[in-house]
XYZ file of C-alpha atoms in Angstrom:
556
model
C -116.818 -65.213 23.748
C -117.386 -67.761 20.929
C -113.917 -69.408 21.258
C -114.204 -71.310 18.006
C -115.238 -68.184 16.032
C -112.271 -66.347 17.393
C -109.924 -69.091 16.194
C -111.595 -70.322 13.039
C -111.481 -67.503 10.489
C -109.524 -69.030 7.611
C -108.354 -72.323 6.037
C -105.275 -72.756 8.305
C -107.311 -72.159 11.521
C -109.955 -74.443 10.123
C -107.436 -77.272 9.944
C -106.663 -76.761 13.588
C -110.360 -76.729 14.476
C -110.792 -80.100 12.659
C -107.644 -81.443 14.413
C -108.964 -80.531 17.913
C -112.489 -81.715 17.100
C -111.505 -85.073 15.611
C -108.627 -86.052 17.827
C -109.427 -88.919 20.125
C -107.612 -87.459 23.059
C -107.616 -83.617 22.924
C -107.424 -82.066 26.397
C -109.235 -78.755 26.124
C -108.193 -76.140 28.657
C -106.840 -78.470 31.310
C -106.760 -77.579 34.941
C -103.381 -76.272 36.061
C -102.853 -78.952 38.630
C -103.765 -81.741 36.043
C -101.264 -80.365 33.475
C -98.522 -80.169 36.167
C -99.236 -83.748 37.146
C -99.176 -84.758 33.489
C -95.812 -83.134 32.825
C -94.217 -84.913 35.739
C -95.886 -88.239 34.901
C -94.567 -88.043 31.371
C -91.082 -87.084 32.570
C -91.184 -83.765 30.692
C -90.018 -82.249 33.971
C -88.918 -83.291 37.391
C -90.722 -82.137 40.556
C -88.014 -80.809 42.889
C -88.442 -80.993 46.691
C -89.169 -77.274 46.833
C -92.069 -77.812 44.445
C -90.883 -76.193 41.208
C -90.482 -78.174 37.997
C -87.081 -78.642 36.505
C -86.530 -79.379 32.830
C -83.621 -79.540 30.375
C -83.761 -78.803 26.685
C -81.434 -79.955 23.838
C -78.428 -77.740 23.253
C -80.019 -76.044 20.193
C -82.977 -75.029 22.239
C -81.338 -73.166 25.161
C -82.289 -69.848 23.573
C -84.164 -68.241 20.729
C -83.086 -69.078 17.131
C -83.337 -65.649 15.391
C -82.216 -66.965 12.035
C -84.999 -69.581 12.064
C -87.620 -66.988 13.084
C -89.624 -66.120 9.977
C -92.429 -63.918 8.746
C -94.832 -65.215 6.040
C -94.952 -63.024 2.965
C -98.490 -61.641 2.665
C -99.857 -58.912 0.347
C -101.897 -57.514 3.247
C -98.969 -56.981 5.601
C -95.733 -56.832 3.477
C -95.659 -53.048 3.054
C -95.612 -52.486 6.763
C -92.732 -54.822 7.653
C -89.232 -53.402 7.698
C -87.617 -56.068 5.567
C -84.281 -54.248 5.931
C -84.148 -55.248 9.601
C -81.951 -58.347 9.957
C -84.610 -59.946 12.237
C -87.380 -59.787 9.657
C -86.757 -62.867 7.531
C -89.374 -63.751 4.938
C -90.784 -67.179 4.111
C -93.062 -67.776 1.191
C -96.655 -68.752 1.708
C -96.268 -72.101 -0.045
C -93.426 -73.260 2.264
C -95.303 -72.096 5.322
C -98.467 -73.987 4.218
C -96.369 -77.157 3.811
C -94.946 -76.678 7.356
C -98.437 -76.076 8.737
C -99.862 -79.148 7.055
C -96.908 -81.218 8.375
C -97.399 -79.919 11.949
C -101.145 -80.674 11.844
C -100.421 -84.153 10.503
C -97.818 -84.808 13.297
C -100.267 -83.634 15.948
C -102.998 -85.866 14.547
C -100.827 -88.850 15.290
C -99.991 -87.890 18.825
C -101.536 -89.982 21.553
C -102.646 -86.836 23.400
C -102.722 -83.085 22.615
C -103.263 -80.081 24.909
C -105.301 -77.081 23.998
C -105.333 -73.830 25.950
C -107.395 -70.759 25.234
C -105.715 -67.749 26.841
C -105.336 -64.007 26.086
C -102.538 -61.530 25.594
C -102.989 -58.085 27.176
C -104.545 -57.001 30.486
C -106.656 -54.239 28.792
C -109.940 -55.837 27.809
C -110.332 -53.269 25.009
C -107.523 -54.910 23.020
C -106.800 -58.188 24.650
C -105.927 -60.874 21.998
C -107.373 -64.375 22.246
C -104.681 -67.025 21.663
C -105.193 -70.720 21.245
C -102.172 -73.000 21.732
C -102.181 -76.563 20.532
C -99.261 -78.765 21.549
C -98.343 -82.375 22.372
C -96.399 -81.394 25.551
C -97.974 -80.884 28.884
C -95.085 -78.632 30.001
C -95.722 -76.326 27.022
C -99.353 -76.158 27.956
C -98.327 -75.269 31.522
C -95.992 -72.496 30.155
C -98.995 -70.935 28.404
C -101.000 -71.040 31.698
C -98.129 -69.328 33.521
C -97.377 -66.751 30.867
C -100.573 -65.938 29.017
C -103.521 -64.374 30.687
C -106.793 -66.183 31.475
C -109.922 -65.489 29.417
C -112.019 -62.587 30.737
C -115.760 -62.054 30.993
C -115.799 -58.808 28.976
C -113.647 -60.111 26.153
C -116.471 -59.190 23.816
C -115.326 -55.590 24.251
C -111.920 -56.322 22.630
C -111.235 -55.141 19.143
C -109.736 -58.640 18.618
C -112.660 -60.584 20.039
C -113.392 -62.393 16.786
C -109.770 -62.190 15.468
C -108.030 -64.685 17.685
C -104.510 -66.053 16.977
C -103.664 -69.778 16.822
C -100.280 -71.218 17.501
C -99.044 -74.841 17.002
C -96.142 -75.925 19.165
C -94.054 -79.070 18.400
C -91.015 -78.596 20.599
C -89.277 -81.909 20.116
C -90.429 -82.953 16.638
C -87.868 -81.937 13.856
C -88.661 -80.865 10.364
C -87.905 -83.193 7.504
C -84.866 -81.434 6.173
C -84.833 -83.192 2.791
C -88.427 -82.019 2.135
C -87.366 -78.427 2.916
C -84.031 -78.348 1.161
C -83.569 -74.802 -0.448
C -86.773 -73.685 1.343
C -85.477 -73.163 4.883
C -82.126 -71.880 6.221
C -79.041 -73.556 5.004
C -76.537 -74.319 7.853
C -72.830 -73.761 7.578
C -72.324 -77.518 6.968
C -74.635 -77.387 3.939
C -77.591 -79.047 5.661
C -80.996 -77.590 6.093
C -82.231 -76.280 9.451
C -84.687 -78.633 11.168
C -86.514 -75.973 13.156
C -88.702 -72.968 12.208
C -90.637 -70.363 14.319
C -93.036 -68.688 11.939
C -95.665 -65.887 12.069
C -98.379 -65.294 9.567
C -99.784 -61.931 10.601
C -102.388 -61.948 7.769
C -103.921 -65.303 8.639
C -103.320 -64.903 12.346
C -101.436 -68.179 12.942
C -97.984 -69.085 14.263
C -95.846 -72.157 14.448
C -92.996 -73.341 16.742
C -91.568 -76.446 15.076
C -88.425 -78.155 16.478
C -87.529 -75.550 19.187
C -87.935 -76.644 22.800
C -87.024 -73.229 24.138
C -90.143 -71.995 25.889
C -89.228 -68.417 25.129
C -89.946 -69.079 21.519
C -93.685 -69.399 22.352
C -93.792 -66.212 24.423
C -91.825 -64.106 22.072
C -93.710 -65.199 18.982
C -96.950 -63.951 20.577
C -95.385 -60.712 21.777
C -94.015 -60.055 18.191
C -97.529 -60.581 16.988
C -98.917 -57.964 19.429
C -96.139 -55.616 18.482
C -97.245 -55.899 14.872
C -101.015 -55.483 15.439
C -101.272 -52.816 18.093
C -99.808 -49.786 16.275
C -102.631 -50.052 13.659
C -105.037 -49.375 16.627
C -102.886 -46.350 17.727
C -101.496 -48.322 20.658
C -97.783 -48.276 21.359
C -96.230 -51.648 22.355
C -93.184 -51.239 24.531
C -90.519 -53.797 25.551
C -90.175 -52.616 29.123
C -90.853 -53.230 32.815
C -93.347 -51.120 34.607
C -94.004 -50.302 38.306
C -96.225 -47.977 40.230
C -95.711 -45.915 43.381
C -98.136 -45.613 46.294
C -99.583 -42.401 44.757
C -100.246 -44.145 41.406
C -97.212 -42.580 39.775
C -96.159 -45.061 37.064
C -92.674 -45.549 35.629
C -91.419 -47.501 32.693
C -87.923 -49.059 32.375
C -86.487 -49.840 28.943
C -83.126 -51.570 28.547
C -81.351 -54.529 26.964
C -79.934 -57.493 28.840
C -77.314 -56.527 31.383
C -78.517 -52.908 31.860
C -80.330 -53.580 35.155
C -83.905 -53.360 34.003
C -85.252 -56.132 36.135
C -83.245 -55.241 39.228
C -84.081 -51.473 39.145
C -87.768 -52.028 38.500
C -88.146 -54.350 41.483
C -88.417 -51.824 44.271
C -90.044 -52.641 47.650
C -91.983 -49.331 47.697
C -93.394 -49.729 44.182
C -95.740 -52.410 42.811
C -94.710 -54.345 39.737
C -97.091 -54.172 36.813
C -94.999 -56.226 34.495
C -91.416 -56.961 33.578
C -91.339 -57.464 29.836
C -93.954 -56.105 27.433
C -96.738 -53.477 27.770
C -99.216 -51.581 25.598
C -99.780 -47.845 25.968
C -103.106 -46.535 24.759
C -105.286 -43.535 25.680
C -106.148 -45.060 28.983
C -102.665 -45.919 30.182
C -100.265 -48.917 30.470
C -101.289 -52.541 30.446
C -99.128 -55.622 30.777
C -99.190 -58.255 27.967
C -98.642 -61.296 30.139
C -99.672 -63.250 33.156
C -96.199 -64.256 34.363
C -92.488 -63.715 34.283
C -89.809 -65.430 32.340
C -86.770 -64.520 34.330
C -83.157 -65.173 33.786
C -81.611 -67.294 36.567
C -77.875 -67.091 35.928
C -76.184 -65.614 38.992
C -79.534 -64.811 40.575
C -78.780 -63.677 44.169
C -81.493 -64.110 46.702
C -80.217 -61.096 48.745
C -80.232 -58.713 45.707
C -83.371 -60.069 43.928
C -85.421 -61.686 46.777
C -88.688 -61.336 45.016
C -87.686 -63.306 41.902
C -85.766 -65.885 44.043
C -88.793 -66.528 46.293
C -91.209 -66.681 43.398
C -89.147 -69.490 41.774
C -87.736 -71.391 44.817
C -90.311 -71.045 47.556
C -91.471 -74.291 48.989
C -94.890 -75.617 48.122
C -96.500 -78.877 47.008
C -95.590 -79.377 43.380
C -99.227 -79.369 42.225
C -99.647 -75.876 43.768
C -96.252 -74.564 42.662
C -95.811 -74.968 38.852
C -92.842 -72.687 38.300
C -90.810 -74.110 35.475
C -86.950 -73.874 35.783
C -85.324 -74.352 32.457
C -81.708 -75.386 31.963
C -80.400 -74.390 35.409
C -77.807 -76.691 37.050
C -79.908 -78.723 39.476
C -78.661 -81.905 41.121
C -80.417 -85.130 42.082
C -80.926 -83.869 45.693
C -82.722 -80.779 44.440
C -79.869 -78.474 45.252
C -78.849 -76.065 42.540
C -76.016 -73.811 41.369
C -77.331 -70.749 39.576
C -73.820 -69.556 38.757
C -72.985 -72.653 36.707
C -73.118 -71.759 32.975
C -72.281 -75.269 31.695
C -75.749 -75.918 30.346
C -76.261 -72.331 29.137
C -75.917 -68.791 30.528
C -79.570 -68.387 29.613
C -81.184 -70.445 32.281
C -84.745 -69.334 32.831
C -87.729 -69.611 35.107
C -91.450 -69.211 34.208
C -93.848 -68.323 37.050
C -97.177 -66.497 37.436
C -97.054 -62.817 38.553
C -99.158 -63.892 41.558
C -96.054 -65.576 43.040
C -94.576 -62.081 43.646
C -95.554 -60.329 46.892
C -95.324 -56.797 45.542
C -97.236 -56.924 42.311
C -100.361 -55.181 40.988
C -102.527 -58.084 39.914
C -104.733 -56.029 37.587
C -101.546 -55.493 35.591
C -102.760 -52.072 34.485
C -101.979 -48.461 35.394
C -102.402 -44.902 34.206
C -100.035 -42.966 32.012
C -96.401 -43.022 32.958
C -94.998 -40.070 34.858
C -91.364 -41.151 34.190
C -89.740 -43.195 31.495
C -86.205 -44.495 32.032
C -83.939 -45.646 29.208
C -81.146 -47.846 30.605
C -77.798 -48.328 28.959
C -74.643 -50.046 30.129
C -72.036 -47.991 28.366
C -68.751 -49.960 28.690
C -66.951 -47.153 26.906
C -67.365 -45.009 30.020
C -68.231 -41.887 28.044
C -71.988 -41.379 28.699
C -73.091 -39.548 31.858
C -74.787 -41.520 34.621
C -78.034 -39.541 33.968
C -79.297 -37.227 31.239
C -82.687 -35.650 30.535
C -84.202 -36.216 27.080
C -86.730 -33.974 25.311
C -89.341 -35.418 22.951
C -87.129 -35.669 19.828
C -84.169 -36.915 21.831
C -86.326 -39.653 23.332
C -87.602 -40.684 19.964
C -83.963 -40.875 18.807
C -82.665 -42.942 21.714
C -85.797 -45.127 21.421
C -84.797 -45.812 17.778
C -81.253 -46.631 18.634
C -81.717 -48.821 21.746
C -78.077 -48.586 22.582
C -75.968 -50.474 25.091
C -72.567 -52.193 24.888
C -71.513 -55.689 25.289
C -68.083 -56.893 26.226
C -65.637 -58.825 24.198
C -64.022 -61.982 25.590
C -61.442 -61.380 28.259
C -59.382 -64.568 27.722
C -56.458 -62.786 26.079
C -56.615 -59.662 28.251
C -57.625 -57.598 25.215
C -60.853 -55.872 26.046
C -62.832 -53.699 23.707
C -66.587 -52.836 24.286
C -68.852 -53.907 21.438
C -71.392 -51.235 20.543
C -74.881 -52.834 20.348
C -77.995 -51.169 18.865
C -81.366 -52.826 19.207
C -84.174 -50.645 17.948
C -86.829 -49.847 20.585
C -84.746 -51.938 23.068
C -86.224 -55.119 21.546
C -85.333 -55.257 17.821
C -86.147 -58.904 17.130
C -89.740 -58.420 18.258
C -90.593 -55.106 16.606
C -91.338 -56.012 12.990
C -92.960 -52.840 11.629
C -91.353 -49.811 9.884
C -89.319 -48.023 12.608
C -91.044 -44.637 11.951
C -94.368 -46.159 13.160
C -93.061 -46.994 16.680
C -90.985 -43.826 17.113
C -93.811 -41.443 16.059
C -96.240 -43.326 18.404
C -93.883 -42.621 21.251
C -93.568 -38.975 20.286
C -97.337 -38.655 20.158
C -97.711 -40.201 23.651
C -95.020 -38.045 25.130
C -96.564 -34.899 23.632
C -100.003 -35.907 24.986
C -99.157 -37.096 28.408
C -95.968 -35.170 29.244
C -93.948 -38.031 30.631
C -90.416 -37.090 31.623
C -87.671 -39.210 29.948
C -84.284 -39.903 31.445
C -81.314 -41.777 29.984
C -79.495 -43.594 32.827
C -76.027 -45.213 32.305
C -75.493 -48.286 34.476
C -72.145 -48.929 32.849
C -68.677 -47.627 33.484
C -67.137 -44.411 34.837
C -63.555 -43.154 35.084
C -62.648 -45.002 31.892
C -63.845 -47.900 29.739
C -64.215 -51.498 30.896
C -60.827 -52.659 32.127
C -59.786 -49.199 33.143
C -62.695 -47.573 34.918
C -65.227 -49.159 37.258
C -68.869 -50.123 37.019
C -71.172 -47.486 38.417
C -72.288 -48.770 41.793
C -75.888 -50.068 41.897
C -76.576 -47.987 44.999
C -75.599 -44.763 43.093
C -77.873 -45.866 40.224
C -80.735 -46.474 42.577
C -80.194 -42.943 43.917
C -80.469 -41.573 40.366
C -83.544 -43.553 39.649
C -85.248 -42.456 42.841
C -84.345 -38.815 42.034
C -85.889 -39.097 38.684
C -89.059 -40.774 39.917
C -89.435 -38.313 42.809
C -89.100 -35.234 40.634
C -85.801 -34.158 42.189
C -84.245 -33.620 38.850
C -86.925 -31.373 37.563
C -85.757 -28.026 38.823
C -82.000 -28.403 38.921
C -79.697 -26.687 36.440
C -78.475 -28.667 33.361
C -75.463 -28.519 31.116
C -75.498 -29.561 27.468
C -73.334 -32.308 26.005
C -73.453 -31.207 22.336
C -71.734 -34.253 20.938
C -74.407 -36.659 22.276
C -77.164 -34.046 22.374
C -77.806 -34.663 26.104
C -78.788 -32.461 29.000
C -76.731 -33.412 32.108
C -77.878 -32.290 35.553
C -75.389 -30.302 37.583
C -76.772 -31.782 40.809
C -78.317 -35.210 41.702
C -79.087 -36.221 45.266
C -76.833 -38.990 46.522
C -74.361 -38.726 43.583
C -70.931 -36.992 43.715
C -71.081 -33.929 41.455
C -67.774 -34.930 39.834
C -69.429 -38.007 38.429
C -72.243 -36.274 36.573
C -70.051 -35.085 33.701
C -68.046 -38.210 32.732
C -64.965 -36.361 31.482
C -64.257 -35.199 35.042
C -63.769 -38.890 36.094
C -61.142 -39.658 33.434
C -57.493 -39.163 34.372
C -56.577 -38.700 30.669
C -59.013 -36.166 29.200
C -57.672 -36.625 25.595
C -58.427 -40.354 25.792
C -61.971 -39.529 26.943
C -62.483 -37.244 23.921
C -61.061 -39.891 21.584
C -63.276 -42.609 22.959
C -66.330 -40.258 23.020
C -65.805 -39.300 19.417
C -65.461 -42.869 18.343
C -68.787 -43.835 19.973
C -70.595 -40.816 18.573
C -69.365 -41.793 15.086
C -70.632 -45.278 15.606
C -74.077 -43.866 16.457
C -74.066 -41.767 13.286
C -73.000 -44.578 10.951
C -75.554 -46.985 12.467
C -78.349 -44.413 12.086
C -77.503 -43.905 8.367
C -77.403 -47.653 7.756
C -80.533 -48.604 9.624
C -82.737 -45.469 9.160
C -81.220 -43.469 6.271
C -84.052 -44.469 3.991
C -86.839 -44.773 6.605
C -88.185 -41.177 6.475
C -87.276 -40.408 10.037
C -88.205 -36.778 10.826
C -85.302 -34.311 10.476
C -85.814 -32.947 14.014
C -85.227 -36.504 15.274
C -82.315 -37.276 13.004
C -80.333 -34.305 14.158
C -80.443 -35.496 17.744
C -78.356 -38.530 16.794
C -74.864 -38.411 18.362
C -72.152 -37.453 15.908
C -74.626 -35.342 13.807
């Protein structure tokens, strides 16, 4: 591949080409060991005795900053972006060009810069070249962990000559006076000093002022989620694993639903744990690594992740990055300590896992699992979805979060995140939902909605469904043991509930049976169904969603 041709297609990319060419100390595609050594030497991270690198970020950079994540207004792309989505925040071209020029100017003055040429996507037919330019060795290492290496047959990719360029300045802050009234105004009246920006038309992105490594990864995944549907490829925020017979399964779910835990099964090989593309050949992982949450990680319950991060090795061979976990001077750590952030993370290559499919590709999924943690306690532990129902629940991306428990007043908070990844799915919702419908119609994957939340009542009254019962349900779905059983209909939520599931007490399958007060169940169930209906109308009422999908919405 002509690397420069892939990353030098317009005036903004040309400025980066000039920056890299003319800089007196630009390190192009550094060796992984060298960049690890550099990160430690420059005190960007500490090498712990186990071998992993530990780093802390400023308080404003312990997670993504959605309100500072922006999309450049472009005539070529504007009509396809759902500007009604709260996560699609526009920025005008002039302001972005100012930011870009400022970032290039800052990088020109840095003593050393690091340049990595990697790719996104394991399928060579649509892998996307991505060039990252940064002043931080640790950011460069993160791209080596998370983005895939260049491949020999990249010339086959539809994006071969359409690479994406990203500038990353994690610790430099934006001149707020220069951008007054141009960037987000904070509650105190000041201007935000960070921006994460995507220009889909000119194929460039910028992380300016955010040291949260996930900003780099999620920017590029949002880019893929924008581009792929135009090639009739469905991007999915999901984990994927494969059985010994090549039977592939996808797991979709928001934080707290058990996606990572349930997809990490000893008898199944992991393909990937975050984002995949589904084309006419099958499933392919976007990334080269994992960016796993560490809070309360238990080595007995998630031994694969624990070993990947905390196994012992020489630090130059290790290179896992532990971000914002409570680690002490003697290299001991407390993963239950939230004082820094509940969003502590670790970045490591997929090759650190023992049960992983390194090609990161598979055939078409046989089973798709939508996971929800319903704290209302009204959804059944497992339901079967037909094509239209699957499209509807894909649109809704439902789970529930819990309110604070300090006062003893507990009410579940209904949460909808379209396609189980709303901040990263910028296109009109109809595009993604219809692509899913087309793939289901073509490849006949079975779809199940599995509730990992509460039974016998809402949070505070009922109890969380035991993980072992959930595993029994997942195994039954994957093994085809729910295919030929009888089902009953829940007309309020438009769900088909099995009358039998191996390993699960029959009384649990219909949730009303587990409530002592049936009237309270009906009241809570009606309230949740109404929340679904109102959210659908607000989010999708003017989005031309097909009627056969709309009528599958609970409460309709």
